[in-house]
Amino acid sequence: MTKAPQPDERPHQRTTDTDVLVVGAGITGVYQLYRAREMGFSAQLVEAGGGVGGTWYWNRYPGARFDSESYTYAYLFSKDLFDEWEWQEHFAEQPETERYLNHVVDRFDLRRHIRFDTRVTSATFDDSSGTWAVGTEDGSQLRARFLVAATGVLSVPYFPDVPGREDFRGESYHTGLWPGTPVDFADKRVAVIGTGSSGVQIVPVIADEVASLTVYQRSANWCTPLNNAPITPKEQQELRAGFEDMCEVLNTSIAGFLHPVGDRAAFDDSETERRAFFERMWNSPGFSKLSSNYTDLLFNEAANAEWCEFIAQKIRGIVKDPGVAEMLIPKDHRFGEKRPPFVTGYYETFNKPNVSLVDLKQTPIIRVTETGIETDDGEWPFDVVVWATGFDFGTGALTRMGIRGRHGLALEEYWSDGPRTFLGVQTTGFPNFFFPGGPHAAAGNNPRYNGDQVDFITDAITYVRDHGYDTIEVDAAAEDKWTAMVDRGAADAPFGESSYFFGTNIPGKPRKYLLNSGGRPKLFKEIDKVIESDYKSFRLARSSDRGHGRQR
Ligand code: NAP
């Protein structure tokens, strides 16, 4: 291995505006900016939005909040930061998270390295210098050695192609593109289309304010209570005292949660015990209904069916109109087949006299008109239409950024049959380009997994710099192997093909599993192998304009 060069031998500063250019000021991008600067790189971040937050900047709809525990979603790299920020609730609302991320940026003096209102529209790899030329919507160009797209998996909102959508003359919003100024719902006739995690969060929060609320549901979801609560002063103290232990669990657990993992299969218990256990699950916080539930819940049909029947009974107990209750009970998928939403007062909302539910499978939307929505049973006037219709998951942002790798290879073409990656961080033909938190990441508490990827990327580019190389590019064989592992995982995944984790919510998108079902253990194992083998899965090279063109 080549000896680390002295600083004056390093070409990076001569040819670029910055060593590392990060795209996206969400929780992952901000961490990447922090880590790159910590390791002595020059680093800048460009962000399409006007502020910090990413998901927590764009999804400002009423009711948007975590469904991972606030302190488990937050950064863990600084105990001082952890100590000084007191999360108000176990599951924080969007404004608090946006404030937190702004605090982090200022606390670590990162704001001066961020350019807001700057959308990347092209990024072209220059083989001779081993750098990226990045173009932005406002016409500016930046040259960087390393390009890190922390652009998020759920960042390109999806609007279904409903005829007349553009004709509507009232107010129209997507939950994932919510305006910065509050929307006034008072006394308005409001339609919400979509009942995924976003739709079921906004519905109960606006119901009391509006004149009428019509919820358009295509598929019912298995919603269970979030069971949020304020964090008491005693709990605040315990969180601080238990920081190290908490990090240990979060940094090693499969899905990045604190919830203890279940230790019994469903039919190890008697029917009475099962009923009591399900009751405890129903009353438990957030994702513990998945992590701490019966070990065979997602893989044993009979166990899953019992849990679903338990939830169905809960819905029938809450919703007074039996017809509406039946519409709210999923009939087309089992629990966990889609990413389950967690709710606060969602089912109760349908008992309010001004709230109605439309089953789009019975009564499809024909078109949007200038004044409302026309379905099979007539035209209904609205003042506001909210599209809670989801996102182009995983690849949406990356394939729209005009990324061109070696020999002009377009990322969207290279991935036209689905993404190909190694560790969900790099793809062959695109040297020095990384995408933490992109496709082939694992399901779970996103910042934990994405943070692992950022740490890996930071180690990798530090290795490249310190060993006198200019470029790092994953070998095709390593990419093939990881991609095949992801494809194979689709067969064993708890998620079904109706889940957006297969890209099936976007018309024309290839049906490919987009998650690493090996989760963090698989990621850690592969990262260890990479480090132990001195980055053998990657081609490390010096760029040809340094006169060497040498590679390993
Ligand atoms: P989503 O889960 O993809 O839900 C989209 C909804 O729109 C579904 O109900 C879908 O129906 C419906 N839809 C799509 N096309 C439609 C059409 N043509 N006509 C009628 N309805 C249509 O999107 P999301 O609710 O924005 O959530 C996406 C993800 O964001 C979540 O799974 C979660 O990971 C994240 N999120 C997290 C939180 C949180 O609590 N932290 C909150 C919000 C979102 P079908 O089911 O029939 O396709």
Coordinates of C-alpha atoms and ligand atoms in Angstrom, one line a residue:
M1 CA 0.0 0.0 0.0
T2 CA 1.3 3.4 -0.9
K3 CA 2.6 5.5 2.0
A4 CA 0.4 8.4 3.0
P5 CA 1.7 11.5 1.2
Q6 CA 2.6 14.8 2.9
P7 CA -0.1 17.5 2.7
D8 CA 1.7 19.5 0.0
E9 CA 1.6 16.4 -2.3
R10 CA -2.1 16.3 -2.2
P11 CA -3.8 17.8 -5.3
H12 CA -7.3 18.2 -3.8
Q13 CA -7.2 21.9 -3.0
R14 CA -5.6 22.9 -6.3
T15 CA -8.3 21.6 -8.6
T16 CA -11.5 21.9 -6.7
D17 CA -13.8 24.4 -5.0
T18 CA -14.2 22.0 -2.2
D19 CA -13.0 18.5 -1.2
V20 CA -16.5 17.3 -0.4
L21 CA -19.8 18.5 -1.7
V22 CA -22.8 17.3 0.1
V23 CA -26.2 17.6 -1.4
G24 CA -29.1 17.9 1.0
A25 CA -29.4 19.4 4.5
G26 CA -31.4 16.7 6.1
I27 CA -30.3 14.7 9.1
T28 CA -27.8 12.6 7.0
G29 CA -26.4 15.5 4.9
V30 CA -25.7 17.7 8.0
Y31 CA -24.0 14.8 9.7
Q32 CA -21.9 14.2 6.5
L33 CA -20.9 17.8 6.5
Y34 CA -19.9 17.7 10.1
R35 CA -17.9 14.4 9.7
A36 CA -16.1 15.7 6.6
R37 CA -15.0 18.9 8.3
E38 CA -14.1 17.0 11.4
M39 CA -11.6 14.9 9.3
G40 CA -10.0 18.0 7.9
F41 CA -11.7 18.1 4.5
S42 CA -13.0 21.3 3.0
A43 CA -16.7 20.7 2.7
Q44 CA -19.8 22.5 1.4
L45 CA -23.4 21.6 1.4
V46 CA -26.0 22.7 -1.1
E47 CA -29.7 22.4 -0.3
A48 CA -32.7 23.0 -2.6
G49 CA -34.9 24.2 0.3
G50 CA -34.6 27.5 2.1
G51 CA -33.5 25.9 5.4
V52 CA -32.1 23.0 7.3
G53 CA -34.2 19.8 7.8
G54 CA -34.7 17.8 4.7
T55 CA -37.7 15.7 5.4
W56 CA -38.3 17.8 8.4
Y57 CA -38.2 21.0 6.3
W58 CA -40.5 19.8 3.5
N59 CA -43.1 17.8 5.5
R60 CA -44.4 20.6 7.6
Y61 CA -48.0 19.5 7.4
P62 CA -50.1 19.7 10.6
G63 CA -49.5 16.6 12.6
A64 CA -46.2 15.7 11.1
R65 CA -44.1 14.0 13.8
F66 CA -41.6 11.3 14.5
D67 CA -42.7 7.7 14.9
S68 CA -39.2 6.8 16.1
E69 CA -38.4 8.0 19.6
S70 CA -37.0 11.6 19.4
Y71 CA -33.8 10.8 21.4
T72 CA -33.1 7.7 19.3
Y73 CA -33.6 9.6 16.0
A74 CA -31.3 12.4 17.2
Y75 CA -27.5 12.6 16.7
L76 CA -25.5 10.6 19.1
F77 CA -22.0 11.9 18.2
S78 CA -21.8 14.5 20.9
K79 CA -22.8 13.9 24.5
D80 CA -22.8 17.7 25.1
L81 CA -25.3 18.1 22.3
F82 CA -27.5 15.3 23.7
D83 CA -27.4 16.9 27.2
E84 CA -28.3 20.4 26.1
W85 CA -31.3 19.5 23.9
E86 CA -34.4 18.5 25.9
W87 CA -36.8 16.9 23.6
Q88 CA -40.3 17.8 24.7
E89 CA -42.1 14.6 23.7
H90 CA -41.2 11.0 23.1
F91 CA -42.2 11.5 19.5
A92 CA -41.4 15.1 18.6
E93 CA -43.6 17.2 16.3
Q94 CA -42.0 18.5 13.1
P95 CA -41.4 22.1 14.3
E96 CA -39.3 20.8 17.2
T97 CA -37.2 18.6 14.9
E98 CA -36.6 21.5 12.5
R99 CA -35.5 23.6 15.5
Y100 CA -33.2 20.8 16.7
L101 CA -31.5 20.5 13.3
N102 CA -31.1 24.2 13.1
H103 CA -29.6 24.2 16.6
V104 CA -27.1 21.5 15.5
V105 CA -26.0 23.4 12.4
D106 CA -25.4 26.5 14.5
R107 CA -23.9 24.7 17.5
F108 CA -21.2 23.2 15.2
D109 CA -20.8 26.3 13.1
L110 CA -21.9 24.5 9.9
R111 CA -24.3 27.1 8.5
R112 CA -21.6 29.1 6.8
H113 CA -20.8 26.0 4.7
I114 CA -24.4 25.6 3.5
R115 CA -25.9 27.2 0.5
F116 CA -29.7 27.1 0.6
D117 CA -32.1 27.6 -2.3
T118 CA -29.6 25.8 -4.5
R119 CA -30.9 22.8 -6.4
V120 CA -28.4 20.5 -8.1
T121 CA -29.4 19.9 -11.8
S122 CA -26.3 18.2 -13.1
A123 CA -23.2 16.4 -11.8
T124 CA -20.6 15.2 -14.3
F125 CA -17.5 13.2 -13.4
D126 CA -14.3 14.4 -15.1
D127 CA -12.1 11.4 -15.6
S128 CA -8.9 13.3 -16.1
S129 CA -9.0 15.2 -12.8
G130 CA -11.0 12.7 -10.9
T131 CA -13.5 15.4 -9.8
W132 CA -17.1 16.2 -10.1
A133 CA -18.5 19.3 -11.9
V134 CA -21.8 20.1 -10.2
G135 CA -24.3 22.5 -11.8
T136 CA -27.2 24.1 -10.0
E137 CA -30.5 25.5 -11.1
D138 CA -29.2 29.1 -10.6
G139 CA -26.5 28.5 -13.2
S140 CA -23.5 28.2 -10.8
Q141 CA -20.9 25.5 -11.1
L142 CA -18.9 23.9 -8.3
R143 CA -16.1 21.4 -8.6
A144 CA -15.6 18.8 -5.9
R145 CA -13.4 15.8 -5.3
F146 CA -16.1 13.8 -3.6
L147 CA -19.8 14.2 -4.2
V148 CA -22.2 12.9 -1.5
A149 CA -25.9 12.9 -2.3
A150 CA -27.7 12.8 1.0
T151 CA -30.9 13.5 -0.9
G152 CA -33.2 11.1 1.0
V153 CA -35.4 8.2 0.1
L154 CA -38.7 9.9 0.6
S155 CA -38.0 13.3 -0.9
V156 CA -39.6 13.3 -4.4
P157 CA -43.3 13.7 -3.8
Y158 CA -45.6 11.6 -6.0
F159 CA -48.7 13.1 -7.5
P160 CA -50.9 10.5 -9.2
D161 CA -51.9 11.2 -12.7
V162 CA -55.5 12.0 -12.0
P163 CA -57.2 13.8 -14.9
G164 CA -57.8 17.5 -14.2
R165 CA -55.4 17.7 -11.2
E166 CA -53.9 20.9 -12.5
D167 CA -57.4 22.4 -13.2
F168 CA -58.4 22.7 -9.6
R169 CA -58.8 26.4 -8.7
G170 CA -58.9 26.0 -4.9
E171 CA -55.8 25.4 -2.7
S172 CA -53.9 22.2 -3.4
Y173 CA -51.0 20.9 -1.3
H174 CA -48.8 17.8 -1.2
T175 CA -47.9 16.7 2.4
G176 CA -44.2 16.4 1.2
L177 CA -44.1 19.9 -0.2
W178 CA -45.9 21.8 2.5
P179 CA -45.7 25.6 2.4
G180 CA -43.6 27.4 5.1
T181 CA -46.5 29.6 6.2
P182 CA -49.4 27.9 8.0
V183 CA -52.4 26.8 5.8
D184 CA -55.7 28.2 7.1
F185 CA -58.2 25.3 7.1
A186 CA -60.8 27.2 9.2
D187 CA -64.3 26.5 7.9
K188 CA -63.1 25.1 4.6
R189 CA -64.2 22.0 2.8
V190 CA -61.2 19.8 2.7
A191 CA -60.3 16.6 0.8
V192 CA -57.3 14.4 1.9
I193 CA -56.3 11.8 -0.7
G194 CA -54.1 9.0 0.6
T195 CA -54.0 7.2 3.9
G196 CA -50.4 6.3 4.4
S197 CA -48.3 7.6 7.3
S198 CA -48.7 11.2 6.2
G199 CA -52.5 11.1 5.5
V200 CA -53.3 9.4 8.8
Q201 CA -51.2 12.0 10.7
I202 CA -52.9 15.1 9.1
V203 CA -56.5 13.9 9.2
P204 CA -57.1 13.9 13.0
V205 CA -55.2 17.2 13.5
I206 CA -57.2 19.3 11.0
A207 CA -60.6 17.6 11.5
D208 CA -61.8 20.1 14.2
E209 CA -60.8 23.1 12.3
V210 CA -62.4 22.4 8.9
A211 CA -66.0 22.7 7.9
S212 CA -65.9 19.3 6.3
L213 CA -63.2 16.7 5.8
T214 CA -63.5 13.9 3.2
V215 CA -60.8 11.2 3.3
Y216 CA -60.2 9.4 0.1
Q217 CA -58.8 6.0 0.9
R218 CA -57.6 3.6 -1.8
S219 CA -56.2 1.0 0.6
A220 CA -56.8 0.8 4.3
N221 CA -53.7 0.5 6.5
W222 CA -53.0 -1.3 9.7
C223 CA -52.7 1.7 12.0
T224 CA -51.9 1.3 15.6
P225 CA -51.5 3.9 18.3
L226 CA -48.2 5.9 18.5
N227 CA -48.7 6.3 22.3
N228 CA -46.9 9.5 22.5
A229 CA -46.3 11.4 25.7
P230 CA -44.4 14.4 27.1
I231 CA -41.0 13.5 28.5
T232 CA -41.1 14.0 32.2
P233 CA -38.3 15.7 34.1
K234 CA -37.4 12.3 35.7
E235 CA -37.2 10.7 32.2
Q236 CA -35.1 13.6 31.0
Q237 CA -32.6 12.8 33.8
E238 CA -32.7 9.1 33.1
L239 CA -32.0 9.7 29.4
R240 CA -28.9 11.7 30.3
A241 CA -27.7 9.3 32.9
G242 CA -28.2 6.4 30.5
F243 CA -26.7 7.9 27.4
E244 CA -23.8 5.5 26.9
D245 CA -26.0 2.5 27.4
M246 CA -28.6 3.9 25.0
C247 CA -25.9 4.5 22.4
E248 CA -24.7 0.9 22.8
V249 CA -28.1 -0.4 22.1
L250 CA -28.9 2.0 19.2
N251 CA -25.5 1.5 17.6
T252 CA -25.8 -2.3 17.5
S253 CA -29.5 -3.1 17.3
I254 CA -30.8 -4.5 14.0
A255 CA -33.3 -1.7 13.3
G256 CA -31.8 1.1 15.4
F257 CA -34.5 1.2 18.1
L258 CA -34.4 0.8 21.9
H259 CA -37.4 -1.5 22.1
P260 CA -36.4 -4.9 23.5
V261 CA -36.7 -7.6 20.8
G262 CA -39.5 -10.1 21.3
D263 CA -38.5 -13.5 22.7
R264 CA -41.6 -15.7 22.2
A265 CA -43.5 -17.1 19.2
A266 CA -47.2 -16.4 19.1
F267 CA -48.3 -19.9 19.8
D268 CA -45.9 -20.4 22.7
D269 CA -48.7 -18.5 24.6
S270 CA -52.2 -19.6 25.4
E271 CA -55.1 -17.6 23.7
T272 CA -55.6 -15.6 26.9
E273 CA -51.9 -14.8 27.2
R274 CA -51.8 -13.8 23.6
R275 CA -54.7 -11.5 24.0
A276 CA -53.0 -9.9 27.0
F277 CA -49.8 -9.6 25.1
F278 CA -51.4 -8.0 22.1
E279 CA -53.1 -5.5 24.5
R280 CA -49.6 -4.6 25.8
M281 CA -48.4 -4.2 22.3
W282 CA -51.3 -2.0 21.4
N283 CA -50.4 0.2 24.4
S284 CA -46.7 0.2 23.7
P285 CA -44.9 3.1 21.9
G286 CA -44.4 3.4 18.2
F287 CA -42.4 0.6 16.4
S288 CA -42.3 -1.7 19.4
K289 CA -45.4 -3.2 17.8
L290 CA -43.0 -4.6 15.3
S291 CA -39.7 -4.9 17.2
S292 CA -41.1 -6.3 20.4
N293 CA -44.0 -8.3 19.1
Y294 CA -44.0 -12.1 18.7
T295 CA -40.9 -13.3 16.9
D296 CA -42.9 -15.1 14.2
L297 CA -45.4 -12.2 13.7
L298 CA -44.2 -11.3 10.2
F299 CA -43.5 -14.8 9.0
N300 CA -46.2 -17.0 10.4
E301 CA -49.6 -16.4 8.7
A302 CA -51.6 -17.6 11.6
A303 CA -49.8 -15.4 14.1
N304 CA -50.2 -12.4 11.8
A305 CA -53.8 -13.1 11.3
E306 CA -54.5 -13.1 15.0
W307 CA -52.8 -9.7 15.5
C308 CA -54.7 -8.3 12.5
E309 CA -58.0 -9.6 14.0
F310 CA -57.0 -8.0 17.3
I311 CA -56.5 -4.6 15.5
A312 CA -59.7 -5.1 13.6
Q313 CA -61.6 -5.5 16.8
K314 CA -60.0 -2.4 18.2
I315 CA -61.2 -0.5 15.1
R316 CA -64.7 -1.8 15.4
G317 CA -64.7 -0.8 19.0
I318 CA -63.6 2.8 18.3
V319 CA -65.5 3.6 15.1
K320 CA -69.2 3.9 15.8
D321 CA -70.5 3.4 12.2
P322 CA -69.9 -0.3 11.5
G323 CA -69.8 0.3 7.7
V324 CA -67.0 2.9 8.1
A325 CA -65.2 0.6 10.6
E326 CA -65.2 -2.2 8.0
M327 CA -63.8 0.2 5.3
L328 CA -61.0 1.1 7.7
I329 CA -60.0 -2.5 8.2
P330 CA -57.4 -3.7 5.6
K331 CA -58.6 -6.7 3.6
D332 CA -55.8 -6.8 1.0
H333 CA -52.6 -7.2 3.1
R334 CA -51.3 -8.5 6.4
F335 CA -49.7 -6.4 9.1
G336 CA -46.1 -5.4 8.3
E337 CA -46.5 -6.1 4.6
K338 CA -46.5 -2.4 4.1
R339 CA -44.6 0.0 6.4
P340 CA -47.3 0.5 9.2
P341 CA -48.3 3.9 10.2
F342 CA -48.7 4.9 13.9
V343 CA -51.5 7.2 14.8
T344 CA -53.0 9.5 17.4
G345 CA -56.8 9.7 17.3
Y346 CA -57.1 8.6 13.7
Y347 CA -59.9 6.1 14.0
E348 CA -61.7 8.3 16.5
T349 CA -61.8 11.1 13.8
F350 CA -64.3 9.1 11.8
N351 CA -66.9 9.5 14.6
K352 CA -67.0 13.3 14.0
P353 CA -70.1 14.5 12.1
N354 CA -68.0 16.6 9.7
V355 CA -65.7 13.7 8.6
S356 CA -66.5 11.2 5.9
L357 CA -64.6 8.4 4.3
V358 CA -64.7 7.4 0.6
D359 CA -63.4 4.0 -0.5
L360 CA -61.8 4.6 -3.8
K361 CA -62.0 0.9 -4.7
Q362 CA -65.8 1.2 -4.5
T363 CA -66.0 4.8 -5.8
P364 CA -63.0 5.7 -7.9
I365 CA -62.0 9.3 -8.7
I366 CA -62.9 10.1 -12.3
R367 CA -61.2 13.5 -12.3
V368 CA -60.4 16.6 -10.4
T369 CA -62.5 19.6 -11.6
E370 CA -62.0 23.3 -11.2
T371 CA -64.0 23.2 -8.0
G372 CA -63.8 19.7 -6.6
I373 CA -63.5 16.0 -7.1
E374 CA -65.7 14.0 -9.4
T375 CA -66.2 10.3 -8.4
D376 CA -68.5 7.6 -9.6
D377 CA -71.3 9.0 -7.4
G378 CA -71.1 12.7 -8.4
E379 CA -69.0 15.9 -8.1
W380 CA -68.0 17.1 -4.6
P381 CA -66.9 20.7 -4.1
F382 CA -63.8 21.4 -2.1
D383 CA -61.8 24.5 -1.1
V384 CA -58.6 22.6 -0.3
V385 CA -57.2 19.3 -1.7
V386 CA -54.4 17.6 0.2
W387 CA -52.4 15.0 -1.7
A388 CA -50.9 12.6 0.8
T389 CA -50.0 10.3 -2.0
G390 CA -46.4 9.4 -1.1
F391 CA -43.0 9.5 -2.8
D392 CA -40.8 8.0 -5.4
F393 CA -39.0 5.9 -2.9
G394 CA -35.2 5.2 -2.8
T395 CA -34.1 6.3 -6.3
G396 CA -36.4 9.3 -7.0
A397 CA -34.0 12.1 -6.1
L398 CA -30.8 10.4 -7.4
T399 CA -32.1 9.6 -10.8
R400 CA -33.4 13.2 -11.3
M401 CA -30.2 15.0 -10.6
G402 CA -28.5 14.7 -14.0
I403 CA -25.7 12.5 -12.6
R404 CA -23.2 11.5 -15.3
G405 CA -20.3 9.1 -14.3
R406 CA -17.4 7.8 -16.3
H407 CA -17.7 8.2 -20.1
G408 CA -21.0 10.2 -19.6
L409 CA -22.8 7.2 -18.1
A410 CA -26.2 8.5 -16.9
L411 CA -27.2 7.2 -13.5
E412 CA -30.9 6.9 -14.5
E413 CA -29.8 4.7 -17.4
Y414 CA -27.4 2.6 -15.4
W415 CA -30.3 2.0 -12.9
S416 CA -33.0 1.7 -15.5
D417 CA -33.7 -1.9 -14.3
G418 CA -33.4 -0.9 -10.7
P419 CA -30.5 0.4 -8.5
R420 CA -27.2 -1.4 -8.3
T421 CA -25.1 -0.6 -5.3
F422 CA -22.4 -1.8 -2.9
L423 CA -23.5 -1.2 0.7
G424 CA -26.2 1.2 -0.5
V425 CA -23.5 3.8 -0.8
Q426 CA -21.7 3.6 -4.1
T427 CA -22.3 2.4 -7.7
T428 CA -19.8 1.3 -10.3
G429 CA -18.9 3.8 -13.0
F430 CA -19.4 6.7 -10.7
P431 CA -16.1 7.2 -8.8
N432 CA -16.1 9.4 -5.7
F433 CA -19.9 9.6 -5.7
F434 CA -21.7 8.4 -2.6
F435 CA -25.4 8.3 -1.5
P436 CA -25.9 7.5 2.2
G437 CA -29.5 6.9 3.1
G438 CA -30.3 6.0 -0.5
P439 CA -31.6 2.7 -2.1
H440 CA -30.5 -0.6 -0.6
A441 CA -30.4 0.8 2.9
A442 CA -32.2 -1.1 5.6
A443 CA -35.6 -0.5 7.0
G444 CA -35.6 0.9 10.6
N445 CA -34.7 4.1 12.4
N446 CA -33.2 5.9 9.4
P447 CA -30.6 8.2 11.1
R448 CA -28.9 5.2 12.7
Y449 CA -28.4 3.3 9.5
N450 CA -27.7 6.4 7.4
G451 CA -25.2 7.5 10.1
D452 CA -23.4 4.2 9.8
Q453 CA -23.1 4.8 6.1
V454 CA -21.8 8.4 6.6
D455 CA -19.2 7.0 9.0
F456 CA -18.1 4.5 6.4
I457 CA -18.0 7.1 3.6
T458 CA -15.9 9.4 5.8
D459 CA -13.5 6.6 6.6
A460 CA -13.2 5.7 3.0
I461 CA -12.5 9.2 1.6
T462 CA -10.0 9.8 4.5
Y463 CA -8.3 6.6 3.5
V464 CA -8.2 7.7 -0.2
R465 CA -6.7 11.1 0.8
D466 CA -4.2 9.8 3.3
H467 CA -2.9 7.2 0.9
G468 CA -2.4 9.6 -1.9
Y469 CA -5.2 8.5 -4.2
D470 CA -7.7 10.7 -5.9
T471 CA -10.5 8.4 -6.7
I472 CA -12.4 5.5 -5.2
E473 CA -14.9 3.4 -7.2
V474 CA -16.5 0.1 -6.2
D475 CA -15.6 -2.9 -8.2
A476 CA -18.3 -4.4 -10.4
A477 CA -18.0 -7.8 -8.7
A478 CA -18.7 -6.3 -5.2
E479 CA -21.6 -4.4 -6.6
D480 CA -23.0 -7.5 -8.3
K481 CA -22.8 -9.4 -5.1
W482 CA -24.5 -6.8 -2.9
T483 CA -27.2 -6.2 -5.5
A484 CA -27.8 -9.9 -5.8
M485 CA -28.0 -10.1 -2.0
V486 CA -30.7 -7.4 -2.1
D487 CA -32.6 -9.1 -4.9
R488 CA -32.5 -12.4 -3.0
G489 CA -33.7 -10.7 0.2
A490 CA -36.9 -9.7 -1.6
A491 CA -38.2 -13.3 -1.4
D492 CA -37.7 -13.4 2.4
A493 CA -38.7 -9.8 3.2
P494 CA -41.8 -9.2 5.3
F495 CA -42.8 -6.4 2.9
G496 CA -45.0 -7.4 0.0
E497 CA -45.0 -6.2 -3.6
S498 CA -47.7 -3.7 -2.8
S499 CA -45.3 -1.9 -0.6
Y500 CA -43.5 1.2 -2.0
F501 CA -40.3 -0.6 -0.9
F502 CA -40.7 -2.4 -4.3
G503 CA -41.2 0.8 -6.2
T504 CA -44.7 -0.4 -7.2
N505 CA -46.5 2.9 -6.2
I506 CA -44.8 4.7 -9.1
P507 CA -46.3 3.8 -12.6
G508 CA -43.5 2.5 -14.9
K509 CA -40.9 2.1 -12.2
P510 CA -39.1 -1.3 -12.2
R511 CA -40.4 -3.7 -9.6
K512 CA -37.2 -4.2 -7.6
Y513 CA -36.8 -4.6 -3.9
L514 CA -35.1 -1.4 -2.7
L515 CA -34.0 -2.4 0.8
N516 CA -31.1 -4.4 2.3
S517 CA -33.0 -7.0 4.2
G518 CA -29.7 -8.1 5.9
G519 CA -30.1 -4.8 7.8
R520 CA -27.3 -3.4 9.9
P521 CA -25.7 -6.7 10.8
K522 CA -25.1 -7.3 7.1
L523 CA -23.8 -3.7 6.6
F524 CA -21.4 -4.0 9.6
K525 CA -20.1 -7.3 8.4
E526 CA -19.3 -6.0 4.9
I527 CA -17.8 -2.8 6.3
D528 CA -15.5 -4.8 8.5
K529 CA -14.4 -6.9 5.5
V530 CA -13.7 -3.8 3.5
I531 CA -11.6 -2.2 6.2
E532 CA -9.7 -5.5 7.0
S533 CA -8.9 -5.9 3.3
D534 CA -7.7 -2.3 2.8
Y535 CA -10.7 -1.5 0.6
K536 CA -10.2 -4.4 -1.7
S537 CA -13.7 -4.1 -3.1
F538 CA -12.8 -0.7 -4.4
R539 CA -10.6 0.5 -7.2
L540 CA -8.4 3.3 -5.8
A541 CA -6.6 5.4 -8.4
R542 CA -4.6 8.5 -9.0
S543 CA -6.1 10.8 -11.6
S544 CA -4.4 11.0 -15.0
D545 CA -3.8 14.7 -14.8
R546 CA -1.3 14.1 -12.0
G547 CA 0.7 12.3 -14.6
H548 CA 0.4 8.9 -12.9
G549 CA -2.9 7.4 -13.9
R550 CA -1.9 4.7 -11.5
Q551 CA -4.4 2.4 -9.8
R552 CA -4.5 -0.4 -7.4
Ligands
NAP1 P1 -47.5 6.3 1.3 O1 -47.3 5.5 2.5 O2 -46.8 5.9 0.0 O3 -49.0 6.5 1.1 C1 -49.5 7.1 0.0 C2 -51.0 7.0 0.0 O4 -51.5 7.6 -1.2 C3 -51.5 5.6 0.1 O5 -52.7 5.5 0.9 C4 -51.9 5.3 -1.4 O6 -52.8 4.3 -1.6 C5 -52.4 6.6 -1.8 N1 -52.4 6.8 -3.2 C6 -51.4 6.7 -4.1 N2 -51.8 6.9 -5.3 C7 -53.1 7.1 -5.3 C8 -54.1 7.4 -6.3 N3 -53.8 7.4 -7.6 N4 -55.3 7.5 -5.8 C9 -55.6 7.5 -4.5 N5 -54.8 7.2 -3.6 C10 -53.5 7.0 -3.9 O7 -46.9 7.8 1.5 P2 -46.9 8.7 2.9 O8 -48.1 8.6 3.7 O9 -46.4 10.0 2.5 O10 -45.7 8.0 3.7 C11 -44.5 7.6 3.0 C12 -43.5 7.2 4.1 O11 -43.0 8.4 4.7 C13 -44.0 6.4 5.2 O12 -44.1 5.1 5.0 C14 -42.9 6.7 6.3 O13 -41.8 5.9 6.0 C15 -42.6 8.1 6.0 N6 -43.4 9.0 6.9 C16 -43.1 8.9 8.2 C17 -43.9 9.6 9.1 C18 -43.5 9.5 10.5 O14 -44.4 9.2 11.3 N7 -42.3 9.6 11.0 C19 -44.9 10.4 8.7 C20 -45.2 10.4 7.3 C21 -44.5 9.7 6.4 P3 -52.4 2.7 -1.7 O15 -52.0 2.3 -0.4 O16 -53.6 2.1 -2.3 O17 -51.2 2.7 -2.7

